[in-house]
Structure formats: structure tokens, C-alpha cells
Tab-separated table of C-alpha atoms in Angstrom:
chain	number	residue	atom	x	y	z
A	20	MET	CA	30.632	-21.192	-1.471
A	21	SER	CA	30.543	-19.972	-5.209
A	22	ARG	CA	26.846	-21.645	-5.235
A	23	VAL	CA	25.859	-19.618	-2.475
A	24	TRP	CA	27.201	-16.242	-4.066
A	25	LEU	CA	25.411	-17.178	-7.021
A	26	VAL	CA	22.017	-17.592	-5.486
A	27	ILE	CA	22.651	-14.294	-3.701
A	28	GLY	CA	23.561	-12.513	-6.919
A	29	GLY	CA	20.578	-14.059	-8.651
A	30	MET	CA	18.127	-13.090	-5.705
A	31	ALA	CA	19.470	-9.628	-5.965
A	32	VAL	CA	18.891	-9.203	-9.492
A	33	ALA	CA	15.375	-10.942	-9.182
A	34	THR	CA	14.204	-8.495	-6.278
A	35	TYR	CA	15.628	-5.554	-8.361
A	36	LEU	CA	13.417	-6.583	-11.428
A	37	THR	CA	10.419	-6.620	-9.358
A	38	ARG	CA	10.863	-2.838	-8.211
A	39	ALA	CA	12.313	-1.221	-11.254
A	40	PRO	CA	10.577	-1.854	-14.722
A	41	MET	CA	7.548	0.044	-13.557
A	42	PHE	CA	9.197	2.574	-11.640
A	43	LEU	CA	11.509	3.497	-14.405
A	44	ALA	CA	8.569	3.301	-17.262
A	45	LEU	CA	5.835	5.376	-15.115
A	46	ALA	CA	8.366	7.844	-13.410
A	47	ARG	CA	9.100	9.574	-16.884
A	48	ARG	CA	6.183	9.202	-18.729
A	49	PRO	CA	3.375	11.583	-18.621
A	50	LEU	CA	0.111	8.995	-17.623
A	51	PRO	CA	-3.306	9.829	-18.710
A	52	PRO	CA	-5.274	11.172	-16.184
A	53	ARG	CA	-7.438	8.231	-15.652
A	54	VAL	CA	-4.102	6.093	-14.866
A	55	ARG	CA	-2.932	8.775	-12.573
A	56	LEU	CA	-6.301	8.616	-10.736
A	57	TRP	CA	-6.351	4.703	-10.379
A	58	LEU	CA	-2.697	4.361	-9.058
A	59	ARG	CA	-4.149	7.173	-6.463
A	60	LEU	CA	-7.384	4.874	-5.592
A	61	VAL	CA	-5.242	1.365	-5.400
A	62	PRO	CA	-4.124	1.773	-1.883
A	63	LEU	CA	-7.538	3.381	-0.940
A	64	ALA	CA	-9.322	0.321	-1.902
A	65	VAL	CA	-6.894	-2.370	-1.132
A	66	LEU	CA	-6.403	-1.247	2.586
A	67	PRO	CA	-10.309	-1.518	3.245
A	68	ALA	CA	-10.190	-4.884	1.489
A	69	LEU	CA	-7.475	-6.051	3.357
A	70	ALA	CA	-9.104	-4.739	7.012
A	71	VAL	CA	-12.855	-4.947	7.086
A	72	PRO	CA	-12.924	-8.812	5.861
A	73	LEU	CA	-10.399	-9.509	8.861
A	74	VAL	CA	-13.271	-7.730	11.375
A	75	LEU	CA	-16.538	-8.812	9.845
A	76	VAL	CA	-15.503	-12.485	8.522
A	77	ARG	CA	-14.848	-15.317	10.865
A	78	ASP	CA	-14.573	-18.764	10.000
A	79	GLY	CA	-16.130	-17.678	6.128
A	80	ARG	CA	-19.043	-16.367	7.717
A	81	LEU	CA	-20.261	-12.954	8.786
A	82	ALA	CA	-19.796	-12.218	12.019
A	83	LEU	CA	-21.732	-9.004	12.362
A	84	GLY	CA	-23.112	-9.790	16.533
A	85	LEU	CA	-22.170	-7.524	18.996
A	86	ALA	CA	-20.124	-10.786	20.631
A	87	ASN	CA	-17.362	-10.324	17.922
A	88	PRO	CA	-14.579	-8.656	20.014
A	89	ALA	CA	-13.098	-7.509	16.836
A	90	LEU	CA	-15.839	-5.323	15.788
A	91	TRP	CA	-15.537	-3.237	18.827
A	92	GLY	CA	-12.249	-3.143	18.416
A	93	ALA	CA	-12.602	-1.788	14.948
A	94	ALA	CA	-15.170	0.540	16.252
A	95	VAL	CA	-12.820	2.124	18.856
A	96	VAL	CA	-9.778	2.337	16.473
A	97	PHE	CA	-11.946	3.702	13.808
A	98	VAL	CA	-13.577	6.640	16.260
A	99	LEU	CA	-10.285	7.493	17.792
A	100	ALA	CA	-8.421	7.582	14.618
A	101	ALA	CA	-11.085	9.781	13.118
A	102	ARG	CA	-10.734	12.086	16.271
A	103	GLY	CA	-7.149	12.471	15.433
A	104	VAL	CA	-5.750	10.492	18.152
A	105	ASN	CA	-2.570	8.916	17.547
A	106	LEU	CA	-2.629	5.724	15.462
A	107	LEU	CA	-0.559	3.763	18.102
A	108	ALA	CA	-2.476	4.963	20.563
A	109	SER	CA	-5.690	4.086	18.981
A	110	VAL	CA	-4.267	0.699	18.388
A	111	ALA	CA	-3.480	-0.149	21.639
A	112	VAL	CA	-6.783	1.259	23.186
A	113	ALA	CA	-8.376	-1.278	20.676
A	114	VAL	CA	-5.988	-4.125	21.369
A	115	ALA	CA	-6.940	-3.426	24.991
A	116	VAL	CA	-10.625	-3.550	24.168
A	117	VAL	CA	-10.542	-6.478	22.562
A	118	ALA	CA	-8.613	-8.565	24.789
A	119	LEU	CA	-10.603	-7.394	27.685
A	120	LEU	CA	-13.753	-8.691	25.762
A	121	ARG	CA	-12.161	-11.816	25.172
A	122	ALA	CA	-11.261	-12.393	28.554
A	123	LEU	CA	-14.730	-11.648	29.855
A	124	GLY	CA	-16.105	-13.978	27.079
B	8	MET	CA	16.203	-23.120	0.896
B	9	ILE	CA	19.857	-22.821	0.353
B	10	ALA	CA	20.631	-25.141	3.896
B	11	ALA	CA	17.934	-27.578	2.469
B	12	GLY	CA	19.999	-27.931	-1.040
B	13	ALA	CA	17.197	-26.676	-3.197
B	14	PRO	CA	18.318	-25.718	-6.781
B	15	PRO	CA	19.860	-22.142	-7.221
B	16	LEU	CA	17.107	-21.578	-10.081
B	17	ALA	CA	14.384	-22.724	-7.853
B	18	ILE	CA	15.603	-20.275	-5.033
B	19	ILE	CA	15.860	-17.449	-7.653
B	20	LEU	CA	12.372	-18.078	-8.970
B	21	THR	CA	10.823	-18.140	-5.368
B	22	THR	CA	12.567	-14.902	-4.636
B	23	TYR	CA	11.110	-13.120	-7.774
B	24	VAL	CA	7.409	-14.704	-7.146
B	25	VAL	CA	7.606	-13.381	-3.416
B	26	ASN	CA	8.837	-9.970	-4.522
B	27	MET	CA	6.414	-9.458	-7.225
B	28	ARG	CA	4.061	-7.394	-5.016
B	29	HIS	CA	6.733	-4.740	-5.587
B	30	TYR	CA	5.180	-4.268	-9.111
B	31	LEU	CA	1.958	-2.630	-7.841
B	32	MET	CA	4.076	-0.792	-5.105
B	33	ALA	CA	6.391	0.969	-7.876
B	34	ALA	CA	3.855	1.717	-10.407
B	35	THR	CA	1.687	3.214	-7.528
B	36	LEU	CA	4.534	5.407	-6.422
B	37	ALA	CA	6.312	6.038	-9.754
B	38	PRO	CA	4.406	8.974	-10.533
B	39	SER	CA	5.770	10.734	-7.222
B	40	PHE	CA	8.805	10.493	-8.493
B	41	ARG	CA	8.436	12.504	-11.761
B	42	GLY	CA	11.392	14.617	-12.601
B	43	PHE	CA	14.007	12.545	-11.141
B	44	ARG	CA	16.806	11.490	-13.747
B	45	ARG	CA	17.098	8.046	-14.853
B	46	ARG	CA	20.264	7.069	-12.918
B	47	TRP	CA	18.533	8.440	-9.664
B	48	LEU	CA	15.529	6.297	-10.377
B	49	ALA	CA	17.504	3.353	-10.648
B	50	LEU	CA	19.188	3.926	-7.517
B	51	ILE	CA	15.788	4.777	-5.747
B	52	ALA	CA	14.177	1.589	-7.373
B	53	HIS	CA	16.932	-0.451	-5.395
B	54	VAL	CA	15.386	0.651	-2.167
B	55	ILE	CA	11.952	0.366	-2.712
B	56	LYS	CA	10.895	-2.337	-0.231
B	57	THR	CA	7.239	-2.781	1.493
B	58	SER	CA	8.419	-2.569	5.066
B	59	ARG	CA	9.217	1.108	4.701
B	60	SER	CA	9.124	2.706	1.402
B	61	PRO	CA	11.002	5.895	0.145
B	62	SER	CA	9.154	9.679	0.670
B	63	PRO	CA	7.254	10.741	-2.136
B	64	TRP	CA	9.359	13.641	-2.747
B	65	ARG	CA	8.171	16.804	-4.360
B	66	ALA	CA	8.580	16.677	-7.763
B	67	ARG	CA	11.767	19.031	-9.179
B	68	GLY	CA	13.676	16.884	-7.350
B	69	ARG	CA	13.916	18.364	-3.822
B	70	PRO	CA	12.728	16.075	-0.772
B	71	THR	CA	10.218	17.749	1.731
B	72	ARG	CA	12.033	19.202	4.498
B	73	GLY	CA	12.454	16.461	7.244
B	74	SER	CA	10.490	14.155	5.379
B	75	THR	CA	11.765	10.450	6.583
B	76	SER	CA	8.593	8.458	5.246
B	77	ALA	CA	5.702	8.433	3.050
B	78	ALA	CA	3.710	10.244	5.477
B	79	ARG	CA	4.555	13.693	4.494
B	80	PRO	CA	2.170	14.558	1.692
B	81	PRO	CA	3.095	16.699	-1.207
B	82	SER	CA	-0.649	16.950	-2.390
B	83	ARG	CA	-4.219	15.839	-1.505
B	84	ALA	CA	-3.743	12.533	-2.695
B	85	PRO	CA	-1.267	11.234	-0.087
B	86	SER	CA	-3.461	13.049	2.514
B	87	SER	CA	-6.844	11.337	1.522
B	88	GLY	CA	-4.696	8.214	1.769
B	89	VAL	CA	-3.596	9.122	5.283
B	90	ALA	CA	-7.174	9.613	6.340
B	91	VAL	CA	-8.885	6.255	5.312
B	92	GLY	CA	-5.536	4.345	5.841
B	93	THR	CA	-5.436	5.989	9.393
B	94	ALA	CA	-8.993	5.071	10.066
B	95	LEU	CA	-8.641	1.210	8.356
B	96	GLY	CA	-5.119	0.530	8.867
B	97	GLY	CA	-5.144	-0.391	12.671
B	98	LEU	CA	-7.610	-3.358	12.057
B	99	VAL	CA	-5.093	-5.180	10.214
B	100	GLU	CA	-3.257	-7.589	12.458
B	101	ARG	CA	-0.181	-8.724	10.273
B	102	PRO	CA	0.076	-6.600	7.094
B	103	GLU	CA	3.109	-8.110	5.981
B	104	ARG	CA	1.315	-11.446	5.559
B	105	TYR	CA	-0.770	-10.122	2.638
B	106	GLY	CA	2.580	-8.450	0.975
B	107	LEU	CA	0.563	-5.310	1.110
B	108	ASP	CA	2.304	-3.574	4.145
B	109	PHE	CA	3.763	-0.837	1.996
B	110	ALA	CA	0.450	0.825	2.182
B	111	PHE	CA	0.744	1.594	5.675
B	112	PRO	CA	3.930	4.048	5.906
B	113	ARG	CA	1.453	6.428	5.166
B	114	CYS	CA	-0.603	5.730	7.877
B	115	SER	CA	2.136	5.391	10.574
B	116	GLY	CA	3.358	8.950	10.613
B	117	ALA	CA	-0.236	10.482	10.305
B	118	ARG	CA	-0.643	13.847	12.305
B	119	GLY	CA	-4.045	15.164	13.238
B	120	ARG	CA	-7.079	14.745	11.185
B	121	ALA	CA	-6.611	14.845	7.125
B	122	ALA	CA	-10.016	15.216	5.372
B	123	ALA	CA	-10.419	12.643	2.857
B	124	PRO	CA	-12.541	13.581	-0.218
B	125	ALA	CA	-16.343	12.052	-0.191
B	126	ASN	CA	-15.139	10.021	-3.387
B	127	ASP	CA	-12.264	8.326	-1.662
B	128	TRP	CA	-14.725	7.326	1.045
B	129	LEU	CA	-16.811	6.045	-1.538
B	130	VAL	CA	-14.145	3.865	-2.781
B	131	ALA	CA	-13.204	2.895	0.690
B	132	ILE	CA	-16.424	1.748	1.560
B	133	GLY	CA	-17.074	0.247	-1.984
B	134	ALA	CA	-14.025	-2.023	-1.701
B	135	ALA	CA	-14.757	-3.154	1.892
B	136	VAL	CA	-18.493	-4.331	1.009
B	137	LEU	CA	-16.965	-5.790	-2.055
B	138	ALA	CA	-14.080	-7.803	-0.365
B	139	VAL	CA	-16.498	-8.688	2.606
B	140	ALA	CA	-18.758	-10.262	-0.059
B	141	LEU	CA	-16.015	-11.880	-1.836
B	142	ALA	CA	-14.380	-13.326	1.702
B	143	LEU	CA	-17.605	-15.420	1.999
B	144	VAL	CA	-16.926	-17.045	-1.426
B	145	LEU	CA	-13.058	-17.143	-2.574
B	146	PRO	CA	-10.739	-18.906	-1.074
B	147	GLY	CA	-7.478	-17.375	0.641
B	148	ASN	CA	-6.696	-13.763	0.134
B	149	TRP	CA	-7.971	-13.196	-3.321
B	150	HIS	CA	-10.753	-11.190	-2.103
B	151	ILE	CA	-8.278	-8.265	-1.270
B	152	VAL	CA	-6.649	-8.366	-4.926
B	153	VAL	CA	-10.329	-8.817	-6.787
B	154	ALA	CA	-11.688	-5.910	-4.468
B	155	GLY	CA	-9.084	-3.682	-4.541
B	156	LEU	CA	-7.963	-3.431	-8.256
B	157	THR	CA	-11.857	-3.847	-9.193
B	158	VAL	CA	-12.907	-1.200	-6.985
B	159	SER	CA	-10.245	1.292	-7.892
B	160	ALA	CA	-10.359	0.392	-11.293
B	161	LEU	CA	-14.182	1.170	-11.380
B	162	GLY	CA	-13.516	4.356	-9.266
B	163	ALA	CA	-10.856	5.715	-12.144
B	164	LEU	CA	-13.276	5.273	-14.609
B	165	LEU	CA	-16.179	6.384	-13.045
B	166	LEU	CA	-15.345	9.540	-10.911
B	167	PRO	CA	-14.481	13.091	-11.948
B	168	LEU	CA	-10.990	13.875	-12.337
B	169	ASP	CA	-9.478	15.737	-9.401
B	170	ASP	CA	-6.254	18.088	-9.000
B	171	THR	CA	-4.519	15.234	-7.896
B	172	THR	CA	-4.567	13.714	-11.127
B	173	GLU	CA	-2.473	16.975	-12.279
B	174	PRO	CA	1.065	15.899	-14.072
B	175	THR	CA	3.722	17.169	-11.708
B	176	GLY	CA	6.931	18.845	-12.481
B	177	THR	CA	9.306	17.482	-14.756
B	178	ARG	CA	12.840	18.008	-14.104
B	179	ARG	CA	15.051	16.411	-16.744
């Protein structure tokens, strides 16, 4: 039992060490403007880097054809979100479109 | 791993490695918490997690009224993040799989339209194009890391500074 608690304690310390150092170091230090700009741009760059290949790359190949249901789903969610439609509603409609296309295809 | 009898050190190291994604998240959130006392920062750091991030409270220590998620933007920076994230976030099937789902609380509570500056779209489109190209040649999910960090770094080096790069308050 003590071994389990040792592991739990060790995991707690390990997880805290991944959160606190950067947070404590950067929150109270005036960062150079370029670094602040970089930190602001990281999510903006990571999100499309994460999302777009999921749509356009299938099995290691570009899937730009209109027969790619994910492409239509992406187009739907992009248009709806850009028009201010609720995100969950946009995703739901896109999922429905993809499901329909897959069922038809 | 505990049930399987793995050595404690292996379990702890695995936990550390799995949670290393929080380094980038903590660095990204840190500028929004300038002005907080060190003990509060230490406490807030404890609750940073990728599934639901703490609010980017306004500087000078007061949380935005009614804010419960990172969707309440104190400046234009998260607003543009909401705009781009709303448009792109819905495309990701399982963000937690990539350890990057911390970016999504900014999207989940988006209300209405938020206009992203043109430069933000430039970064987003550049990252998307590079990521697609890299996804064709790199194994696994390395295209996300390489494209995300490369394009954001290039953007930080080349784009003009804007008002979102001004330092916030400094309550001690």
C-alpha cells in the first residue's frame, strides 16, 4: 500500500513540475515583445497545423477530391463558424453532412 | 501500470513525459497572469490542465466578471484566437489525442463573430499549408509540432508588433 502512495505522490510532483516552472518564471517577468507575440501566435499556428491535415491528408496522400467527405464537413463547419453560428451546432451540422456523404458513398 | 507491477520510477517518469505538453501551455498562459503574487501563481499552476484551462484573468488580479473559461478575452489576442480557433477547432476529431486540447477552451465558449487580424490569418494559413506538406513526409504527428512552432516563430520574427504585445499590469 505504501508503494502505491509513493507512486501517487511521485506522480503529483511530476505533474506539478510540468506546470509550475514556466508559469512562475514567465508570469512575473517582463517578456520581450517578440516573445509575447510568439506565445500569442503559437495557438494560432498549432490549431490549423492540427486540424487541416486531418481533413486534407488521408493515408499519407493528399485528398483534395470532392469525394472526400471530410472536406465537405470542413467546408460546412468553416462557413457556419465564420457566420457566427454556435460552434457545437456547426460541428453537429458538419458531422451530419459527413455521415450522410459516407452513407451515400 | 501499478496493477501490472511496474517500477514506481517508471510510472512517475511516464507521468512526467505524458504531462510535458503542459510546459508550452503554461508558457502561453503565463503572460495573462502577470501581477499575481507568487503564491497565487503556484496555486494556479497546480490547476493548469489541458482539458479545461483557467481563465486568462485580467491583470491586476481581478477575474473578469462571470468568466468561467478561457473564452473571455481580456484583449484582442484571445479574440483572434477565438475566431481562428472557432473556424478550425471543429475540424479536429480528438484533440486530446495530440495533447493539444488546451487550445480548445478558447473556442468552446465563443460568442458571435470575432474578427481576426489579417496577420493572424496569415499565420494560421501558413501553418496549415506547411503542416499538410509535412504530413505527407513526416511520420506520426511531427507535422503539428514542426509546423506550429516554425510558423509561429517566423510570425513572431517577421510580423510587426501590435497592441497585444504590450505588457499588462504588474500588481505585486
